[in-house]
Coordinates of C-alpha atoms in Angstrom, one line a residue:
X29 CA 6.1 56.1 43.1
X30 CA 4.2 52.8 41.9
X31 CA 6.3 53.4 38.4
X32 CA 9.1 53.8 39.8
X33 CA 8.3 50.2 42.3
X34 CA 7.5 48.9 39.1
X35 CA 10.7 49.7 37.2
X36 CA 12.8 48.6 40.2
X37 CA 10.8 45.3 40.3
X38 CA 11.5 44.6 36.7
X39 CA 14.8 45.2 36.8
X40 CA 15.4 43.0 40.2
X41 CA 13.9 40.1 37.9
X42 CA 15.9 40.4 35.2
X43 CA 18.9 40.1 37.5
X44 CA 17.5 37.3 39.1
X45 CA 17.4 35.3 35.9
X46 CA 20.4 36.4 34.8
X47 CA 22.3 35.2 38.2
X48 CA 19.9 32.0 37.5
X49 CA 21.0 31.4 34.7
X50 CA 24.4 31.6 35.3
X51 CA 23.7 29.2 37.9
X52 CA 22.6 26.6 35.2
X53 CA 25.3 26.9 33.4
X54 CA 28.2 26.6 36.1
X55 CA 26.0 23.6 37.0
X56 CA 26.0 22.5 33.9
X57 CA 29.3 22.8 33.1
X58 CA 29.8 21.0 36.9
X59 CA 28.2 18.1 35.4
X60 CA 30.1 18.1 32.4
X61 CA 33.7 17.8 33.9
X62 CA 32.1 14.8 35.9
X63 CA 31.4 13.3 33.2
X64 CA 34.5 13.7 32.1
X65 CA 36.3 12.7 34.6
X66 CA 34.4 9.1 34.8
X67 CA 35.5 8.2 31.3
X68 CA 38.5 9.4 28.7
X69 CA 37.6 12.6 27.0
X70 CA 39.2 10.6 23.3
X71 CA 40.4 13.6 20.6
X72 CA 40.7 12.5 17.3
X73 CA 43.9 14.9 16.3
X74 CA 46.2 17.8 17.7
X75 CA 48.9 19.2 15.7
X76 CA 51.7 19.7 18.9
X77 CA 53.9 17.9 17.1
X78 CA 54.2 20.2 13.8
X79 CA 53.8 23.3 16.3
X80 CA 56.8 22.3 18.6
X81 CA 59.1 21.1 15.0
X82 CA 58.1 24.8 13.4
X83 CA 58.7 26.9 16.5
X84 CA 61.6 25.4 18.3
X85 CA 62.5 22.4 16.3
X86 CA 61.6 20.3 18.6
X87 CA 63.7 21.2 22.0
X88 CA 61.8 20.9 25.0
X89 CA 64.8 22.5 26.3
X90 CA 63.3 25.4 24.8
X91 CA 59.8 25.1 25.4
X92 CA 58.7 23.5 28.0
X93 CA 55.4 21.9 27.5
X94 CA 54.0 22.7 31.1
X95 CA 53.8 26.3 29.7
X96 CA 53.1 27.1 25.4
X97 CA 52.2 30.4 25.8
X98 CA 55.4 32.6 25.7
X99 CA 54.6 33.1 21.9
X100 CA 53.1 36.3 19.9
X101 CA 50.8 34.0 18.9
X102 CA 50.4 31.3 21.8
X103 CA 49.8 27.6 21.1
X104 CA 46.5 26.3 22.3
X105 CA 47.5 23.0 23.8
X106 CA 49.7 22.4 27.0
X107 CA 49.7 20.5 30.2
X108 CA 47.9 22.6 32.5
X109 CA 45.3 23.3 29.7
X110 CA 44.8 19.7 29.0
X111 CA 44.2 18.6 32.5
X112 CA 42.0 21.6 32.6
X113 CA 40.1 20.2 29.9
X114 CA 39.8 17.0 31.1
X115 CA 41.2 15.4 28.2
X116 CA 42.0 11.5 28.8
X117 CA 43.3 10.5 25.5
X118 CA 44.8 11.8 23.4
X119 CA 45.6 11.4 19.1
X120 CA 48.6 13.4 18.2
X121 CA 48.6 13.9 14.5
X122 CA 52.1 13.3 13.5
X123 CA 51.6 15.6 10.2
X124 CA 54.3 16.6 7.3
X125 CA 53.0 18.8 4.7
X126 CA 51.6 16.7 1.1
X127 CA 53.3 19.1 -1.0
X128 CA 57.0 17.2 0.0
X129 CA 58.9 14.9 -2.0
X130 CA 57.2 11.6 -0.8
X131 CA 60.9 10.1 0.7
X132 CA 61.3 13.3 2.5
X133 CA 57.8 12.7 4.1
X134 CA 58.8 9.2 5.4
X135 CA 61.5 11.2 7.5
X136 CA 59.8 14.0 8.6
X137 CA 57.2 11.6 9.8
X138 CA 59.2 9.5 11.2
X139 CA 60.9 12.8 13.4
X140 CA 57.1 13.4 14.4
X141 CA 56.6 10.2 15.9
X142 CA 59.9 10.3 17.8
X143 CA 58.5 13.7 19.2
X144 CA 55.5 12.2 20.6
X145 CA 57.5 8.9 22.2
X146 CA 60.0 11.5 23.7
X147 CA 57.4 13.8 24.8
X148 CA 55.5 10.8 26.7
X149 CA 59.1 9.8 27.8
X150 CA 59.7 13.6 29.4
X151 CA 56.7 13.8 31.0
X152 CA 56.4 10.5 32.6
X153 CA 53.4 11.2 35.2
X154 CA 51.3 13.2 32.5
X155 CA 51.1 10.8 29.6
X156 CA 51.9 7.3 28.3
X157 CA 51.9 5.9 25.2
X158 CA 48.9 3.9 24.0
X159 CA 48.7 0.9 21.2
X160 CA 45.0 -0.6 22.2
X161 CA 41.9 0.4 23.8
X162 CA 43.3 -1.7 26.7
X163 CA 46.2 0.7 26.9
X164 CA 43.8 3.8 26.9
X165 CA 41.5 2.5 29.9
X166 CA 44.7 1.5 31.7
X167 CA 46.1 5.1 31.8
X168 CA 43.0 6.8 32.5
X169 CA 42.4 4.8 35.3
X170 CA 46.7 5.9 36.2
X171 CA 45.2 9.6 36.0
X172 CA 47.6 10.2 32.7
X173 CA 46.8 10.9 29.3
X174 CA 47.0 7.8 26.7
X175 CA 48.6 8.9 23.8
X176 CA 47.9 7.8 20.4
X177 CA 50.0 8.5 17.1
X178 CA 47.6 9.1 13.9
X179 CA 49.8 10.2 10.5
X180 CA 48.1 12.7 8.5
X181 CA 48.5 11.6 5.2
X182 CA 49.2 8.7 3.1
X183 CA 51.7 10.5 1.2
X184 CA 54.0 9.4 4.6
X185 CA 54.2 5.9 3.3
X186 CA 55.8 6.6 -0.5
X187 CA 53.5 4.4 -2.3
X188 CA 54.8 1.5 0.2
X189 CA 52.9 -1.0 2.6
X190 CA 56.4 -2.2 4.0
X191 CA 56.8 1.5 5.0
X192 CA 53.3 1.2 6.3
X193 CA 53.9 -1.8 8.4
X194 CA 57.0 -0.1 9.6
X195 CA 55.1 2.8 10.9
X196 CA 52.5 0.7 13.0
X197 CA 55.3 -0.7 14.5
X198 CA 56.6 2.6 15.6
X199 CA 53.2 2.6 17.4
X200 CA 50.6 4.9 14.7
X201 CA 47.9 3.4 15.2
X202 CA 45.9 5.6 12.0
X203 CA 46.3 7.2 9.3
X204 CA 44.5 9.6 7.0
X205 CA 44.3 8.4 3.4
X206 CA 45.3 11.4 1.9
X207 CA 46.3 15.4 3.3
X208 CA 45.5 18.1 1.0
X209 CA 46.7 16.5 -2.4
X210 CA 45.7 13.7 -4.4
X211 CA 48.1 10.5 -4.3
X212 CA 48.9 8.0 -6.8
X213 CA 46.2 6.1 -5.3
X214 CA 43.5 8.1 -3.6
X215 CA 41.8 11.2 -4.2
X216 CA 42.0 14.2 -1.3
X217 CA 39.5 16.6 -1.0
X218 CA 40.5 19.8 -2.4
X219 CA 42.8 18.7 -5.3
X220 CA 42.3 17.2 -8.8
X221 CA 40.6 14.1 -8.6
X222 CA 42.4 11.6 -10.8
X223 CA 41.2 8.2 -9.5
X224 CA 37.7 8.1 -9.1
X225 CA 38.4 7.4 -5.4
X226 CA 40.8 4.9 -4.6
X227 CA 42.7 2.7 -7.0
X228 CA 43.6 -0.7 -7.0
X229 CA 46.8 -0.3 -5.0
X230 CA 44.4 2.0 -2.8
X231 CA 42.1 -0.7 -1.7
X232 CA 45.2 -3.0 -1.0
X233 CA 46.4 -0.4 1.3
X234 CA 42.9 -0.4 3.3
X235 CA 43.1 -4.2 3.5
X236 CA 46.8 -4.2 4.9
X237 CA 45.6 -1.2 7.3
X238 CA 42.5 -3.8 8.4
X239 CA 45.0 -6.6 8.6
X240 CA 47.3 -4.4 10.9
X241 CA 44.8 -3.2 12.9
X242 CA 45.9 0.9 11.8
X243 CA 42.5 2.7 11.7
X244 CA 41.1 4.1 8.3
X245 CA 40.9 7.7 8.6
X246 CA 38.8 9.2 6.0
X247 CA 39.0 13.1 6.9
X248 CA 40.6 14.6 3.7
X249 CA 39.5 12.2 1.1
X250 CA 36.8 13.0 -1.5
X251 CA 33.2 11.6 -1.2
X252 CA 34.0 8.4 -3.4
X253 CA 37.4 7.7 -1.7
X254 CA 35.2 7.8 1.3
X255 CA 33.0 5.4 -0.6
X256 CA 35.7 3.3 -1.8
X257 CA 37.1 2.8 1.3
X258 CA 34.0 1.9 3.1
X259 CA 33.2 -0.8 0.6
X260 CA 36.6 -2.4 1.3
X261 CA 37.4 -2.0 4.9
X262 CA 36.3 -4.4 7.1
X263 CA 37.1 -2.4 10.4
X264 CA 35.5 0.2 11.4
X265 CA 36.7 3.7 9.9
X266 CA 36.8 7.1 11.6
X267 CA 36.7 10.9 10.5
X268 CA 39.8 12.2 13.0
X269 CA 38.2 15.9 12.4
X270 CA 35.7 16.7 9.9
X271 CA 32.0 17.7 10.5
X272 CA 28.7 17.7 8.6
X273 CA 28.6 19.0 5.0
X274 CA 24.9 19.7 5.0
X275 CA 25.6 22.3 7.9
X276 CA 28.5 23.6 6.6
X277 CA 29.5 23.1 3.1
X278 CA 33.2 22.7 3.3
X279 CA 34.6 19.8 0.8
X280 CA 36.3 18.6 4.0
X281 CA 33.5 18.1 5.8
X282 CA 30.8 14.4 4.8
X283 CA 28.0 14.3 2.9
X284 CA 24.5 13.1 5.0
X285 CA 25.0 9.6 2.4
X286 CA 28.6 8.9 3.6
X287 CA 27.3 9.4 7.3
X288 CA 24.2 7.3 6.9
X289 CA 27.2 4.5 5.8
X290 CA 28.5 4.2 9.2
X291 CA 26.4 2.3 11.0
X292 CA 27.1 -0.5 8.9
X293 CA 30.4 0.0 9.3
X294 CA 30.5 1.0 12.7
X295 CA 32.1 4.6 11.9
X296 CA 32.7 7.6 13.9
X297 CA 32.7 10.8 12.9
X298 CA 34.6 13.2 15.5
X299 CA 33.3 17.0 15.1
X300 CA 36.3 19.3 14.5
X301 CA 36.3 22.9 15.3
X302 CA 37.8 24.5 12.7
X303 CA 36.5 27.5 11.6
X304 CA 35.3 27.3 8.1
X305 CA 34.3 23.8 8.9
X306 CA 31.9 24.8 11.6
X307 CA 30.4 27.9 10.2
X308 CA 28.7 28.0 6.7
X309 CA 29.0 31.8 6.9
X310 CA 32.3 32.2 7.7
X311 CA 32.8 30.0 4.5
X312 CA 31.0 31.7 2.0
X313 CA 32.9 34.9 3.6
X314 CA 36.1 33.2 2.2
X315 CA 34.5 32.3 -0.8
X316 CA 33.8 36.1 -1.6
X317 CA 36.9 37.3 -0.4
X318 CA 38.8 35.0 -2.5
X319 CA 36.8 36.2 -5.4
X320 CA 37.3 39.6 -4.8
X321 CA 41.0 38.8 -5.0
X322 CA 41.1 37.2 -7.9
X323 CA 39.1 40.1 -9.6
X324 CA 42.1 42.5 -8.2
X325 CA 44.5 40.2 -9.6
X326 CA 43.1 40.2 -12.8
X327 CA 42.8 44.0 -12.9
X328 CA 45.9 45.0 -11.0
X329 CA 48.7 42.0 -11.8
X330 CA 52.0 42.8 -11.4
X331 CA 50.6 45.3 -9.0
X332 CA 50.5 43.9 -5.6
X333 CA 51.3 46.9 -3.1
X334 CA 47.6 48.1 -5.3
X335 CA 45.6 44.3 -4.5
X336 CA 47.0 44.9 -0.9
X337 CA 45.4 47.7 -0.7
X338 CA 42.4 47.0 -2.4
X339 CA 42.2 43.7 -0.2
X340 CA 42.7 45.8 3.2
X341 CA 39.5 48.4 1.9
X342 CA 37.5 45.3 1.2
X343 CA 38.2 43.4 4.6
X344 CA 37.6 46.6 6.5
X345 CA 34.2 47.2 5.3
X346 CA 33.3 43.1 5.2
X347 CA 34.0 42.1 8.5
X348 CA 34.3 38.2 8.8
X349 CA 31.9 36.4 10.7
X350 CA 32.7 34.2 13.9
X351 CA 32.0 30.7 14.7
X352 CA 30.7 29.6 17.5
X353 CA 30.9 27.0 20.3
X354 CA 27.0 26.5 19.5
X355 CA 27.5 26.0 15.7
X356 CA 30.1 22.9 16.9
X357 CA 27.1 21.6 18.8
X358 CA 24.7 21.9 16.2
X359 CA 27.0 19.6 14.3
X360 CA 27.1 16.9 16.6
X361 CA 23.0 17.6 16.8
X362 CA 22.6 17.2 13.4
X363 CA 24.8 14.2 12.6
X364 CA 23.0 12.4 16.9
X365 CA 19.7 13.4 14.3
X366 CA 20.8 11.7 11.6
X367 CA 22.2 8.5 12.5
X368 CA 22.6 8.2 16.0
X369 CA 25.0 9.5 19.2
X370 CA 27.0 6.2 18.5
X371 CA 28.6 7.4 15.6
X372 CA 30.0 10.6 17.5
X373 CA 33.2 11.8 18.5
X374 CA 35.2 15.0 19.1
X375 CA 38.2 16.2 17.0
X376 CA 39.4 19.9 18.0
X377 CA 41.9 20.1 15.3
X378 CA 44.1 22.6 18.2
X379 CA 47.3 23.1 16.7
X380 CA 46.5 23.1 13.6
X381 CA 44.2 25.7 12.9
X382 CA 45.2 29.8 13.5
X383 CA 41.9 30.4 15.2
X384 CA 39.0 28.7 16.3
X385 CA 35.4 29.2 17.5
X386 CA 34.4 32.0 20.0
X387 CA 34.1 29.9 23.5
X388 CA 36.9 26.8 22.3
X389 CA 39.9 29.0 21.8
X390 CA 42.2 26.5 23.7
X391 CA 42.2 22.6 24.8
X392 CA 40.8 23.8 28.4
X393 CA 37.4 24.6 27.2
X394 CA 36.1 20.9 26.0
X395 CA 34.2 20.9 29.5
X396 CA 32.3 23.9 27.8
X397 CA 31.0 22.1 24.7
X398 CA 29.8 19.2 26.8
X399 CA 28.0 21.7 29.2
X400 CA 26.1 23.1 25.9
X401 CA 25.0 19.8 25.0
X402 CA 23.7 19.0 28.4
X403 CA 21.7 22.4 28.1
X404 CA 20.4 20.8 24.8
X405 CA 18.6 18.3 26.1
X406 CA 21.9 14.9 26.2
X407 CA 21.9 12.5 28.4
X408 CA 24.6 11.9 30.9
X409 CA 25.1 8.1 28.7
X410 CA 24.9 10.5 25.8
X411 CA 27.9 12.4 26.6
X412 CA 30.0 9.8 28.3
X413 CA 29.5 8.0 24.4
X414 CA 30.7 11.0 22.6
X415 CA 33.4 12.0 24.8
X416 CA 35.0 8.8 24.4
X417 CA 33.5 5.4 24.6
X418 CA 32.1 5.3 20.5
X419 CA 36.1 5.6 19.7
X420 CA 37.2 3.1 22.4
X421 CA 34.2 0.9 20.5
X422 CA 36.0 1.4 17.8
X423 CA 39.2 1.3 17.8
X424 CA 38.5 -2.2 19.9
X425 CA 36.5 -3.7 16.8
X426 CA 39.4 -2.6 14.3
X427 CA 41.8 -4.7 16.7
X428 CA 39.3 -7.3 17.0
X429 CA 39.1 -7.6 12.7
X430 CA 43.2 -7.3 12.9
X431 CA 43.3 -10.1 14.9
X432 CA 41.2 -12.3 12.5
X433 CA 43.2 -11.3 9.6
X434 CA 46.6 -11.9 11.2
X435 CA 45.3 -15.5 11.3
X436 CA 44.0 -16.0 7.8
X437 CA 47.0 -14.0 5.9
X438 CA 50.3 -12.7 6.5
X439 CA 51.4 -9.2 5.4
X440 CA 51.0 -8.3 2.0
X441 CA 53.2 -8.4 -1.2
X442 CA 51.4 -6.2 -3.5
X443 CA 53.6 -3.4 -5.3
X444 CA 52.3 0.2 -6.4
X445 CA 53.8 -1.2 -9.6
X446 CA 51.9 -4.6 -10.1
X447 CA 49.1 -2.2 -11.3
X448 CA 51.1 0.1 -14.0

């Protein structure tokens, strides 16, 4: 009898502090949508736009964006998911792929952008569009979503800064220096370096971005365009979704002496959640994977029904590893660690990615990561910082620099081919 009081007391204590802590966390993540509620959740990029131009073409007559997931594969972002989210503004990447003729990419852009003003222009009493940090308070306070256009790539502007002007009128309001390949004037992670960073015409485009007032994105770029461009700019520059290379080794992500630069520069570095970004595991998975395949090729080329299935024997006996909502966190920890919650923000990268960690699978779960750094120990100021006043800071000091330069020169009249 007392062993078997015993066992039953043991066991009503362990549901006790289960059902307590589940308790926490509902009150944690209670405190989290507060928090979010009292200032704009900011994310640094979402990839709609290139999800509704491959799936439909861009019809909202055939996809209504109240409702995304009528797919095999279901988008992660929609309306009811974003207001479950709490997100308050929002960058829409406007994205064309690097590998394009460069003319091709002005268009396609340019299409990308007119999806986002129409999309705002559809759904009138869910977003607005947003040029300042003025516009983005303003909205939130309306209960709508500002929205924010940030091209994806510097191969959008053909080697051109009147094609750059042109698309800060149409309302972008950043742009990444490079995608995936290396320009005629900046080096992109992930591609054959050429430049050393940025070149001469590379640095007039940052200066004709500062003078604009179009933020420097430097997600994509390698370590010395990052470098370069910091030495130029004088706005502030931002990271629209990249996270700490010292956690996770990805090329894409920024090396601890690149983050220790933004302070002086009064950077921000939004944590994204891609995979392979977030979890070094998962990324040295990959890198075995690819290796295998490469071995198969070599062995089996002109084979491929025999790599197939020597690729489908390997994956099923070397299952992949998952990231994690806690490995995003211990990003942002390490970077708070490192330089400080002021140079913090948060870049999902939904829409652009095929899967993402275990716990942010959609738009709807921000409130979730939030909750998890409450548990860790962040203030209530801590959080309200991350979720979105650091960008609001900056994006206000790049406006506040544009406005100086507007004063002391006009636009420029540098040529790509003043320097060949």
């Amino acid at each position: 009898m007392r062993i078997t009081l015993l066992v039953l007391f043991s066991t009503l204590l362990v549901g006790c502090g289960s059902l307590s802590a589940q308790t926490d966390n509902d009150d944690y993540r209670q405190q989290a949508i507060e928090i979010l509620e009292s200032v704009p959740l900011f994310d640094g990029h979402n990839d709609a736009p290139w999800q509704y131009r491959n799936r439909v073409g861009y019809k909202f007559s055939e996809l209504d964006f109240y409702d995304t997931t009528q797919f095999e594969r279901p988008m992660h972002t929609d309306i009811p998911r974003l207001r479950d989210g709490r997100v308050g503004a929002q960058w829409w990447s406007v994205y064309v792929p690097a590998g394009i003729p460069e003319p091709t990419a002005v268009k396609q852009t340019m299409e990308q952008i007119d999806f986002v003003h129409r999309m705002t222009e559809r759904y009138p009493d869910v977003f607005e569009m947003a040029l300042t940090a003025d516009d983005v308070e303003r909205i939130f306070e309306d209960g709508k979503i500002a929205s924010l256009i940030g091209m994806e790539g510097g191969h959008s502007i053909n080697n051109s800064l009147a094609t750059l002007r042109m698309f800060y009128e149409l309302g972008a309001r950043y742009m990444t220096i490079t995608h995936s390949r290396t320009l005629d004037w900046a080096d992109a992670a992930g591609d054959e370096p050429r430049h050393g960073g940025l070149t001469e015409f590379g640095e007039e485009v940052i200066r004709e971005m500062n003078r604009l007032g179009m933020m420097v994105d430097l997600s994509h770029v390698t370590p010395e365009t990052m470098k370069d461009a910091l030495r130029v700019t004088e706005a502030p520059v931002m990271f629209s979704h990249s996270n700490a290379r010292a956690v996770s080794g990805h090329p894409r992500n920024v090396p601890d002496d690149v983050i220790m630069m933004l302070p002086e520069k009064d950077g921000l570095v939004m944590v994204t959640f891609v995979e392979s970004f977030t979890s070094e595991e998962l990324r040295q998975y990959y890198a075995e994977r690819n290796g295998y395949r490469a071995k198969m090729e070599s062995l089996w080329g002109g084979q491929p029904d025999r790599i197939s299935e020597a690729m489908e024997a390997w994956e099923a006996e070397n299952e992949a590893p998952k990231s994690t909502l806690e490995q995003v966190a211990d990003h942002i920890d390490y970077i708070r660690d490192l330089v400080g919650v002021d140079y913090i923000g948060i870049g999902g990268d939904y829409d652009g990615v095929s899967s993402l960690p275990l716990g942010l699978e959609d738009v709807s779960t921000y409130p979730d990561l939030f909750a998890e750094l409450l548990k860790r120990g962040y203030s209530e100021e801590d959080l309200e910082k991350i979720a979105g006043l650091n960008m609001l800071r900056v994006l206000r000091g790049a406006e506040e620099v544009s406005e100086r330069l507007r004063e002391e020169r006009g636009p420029s009249e540098v040529l790509i081919t003043d320097f060949e």
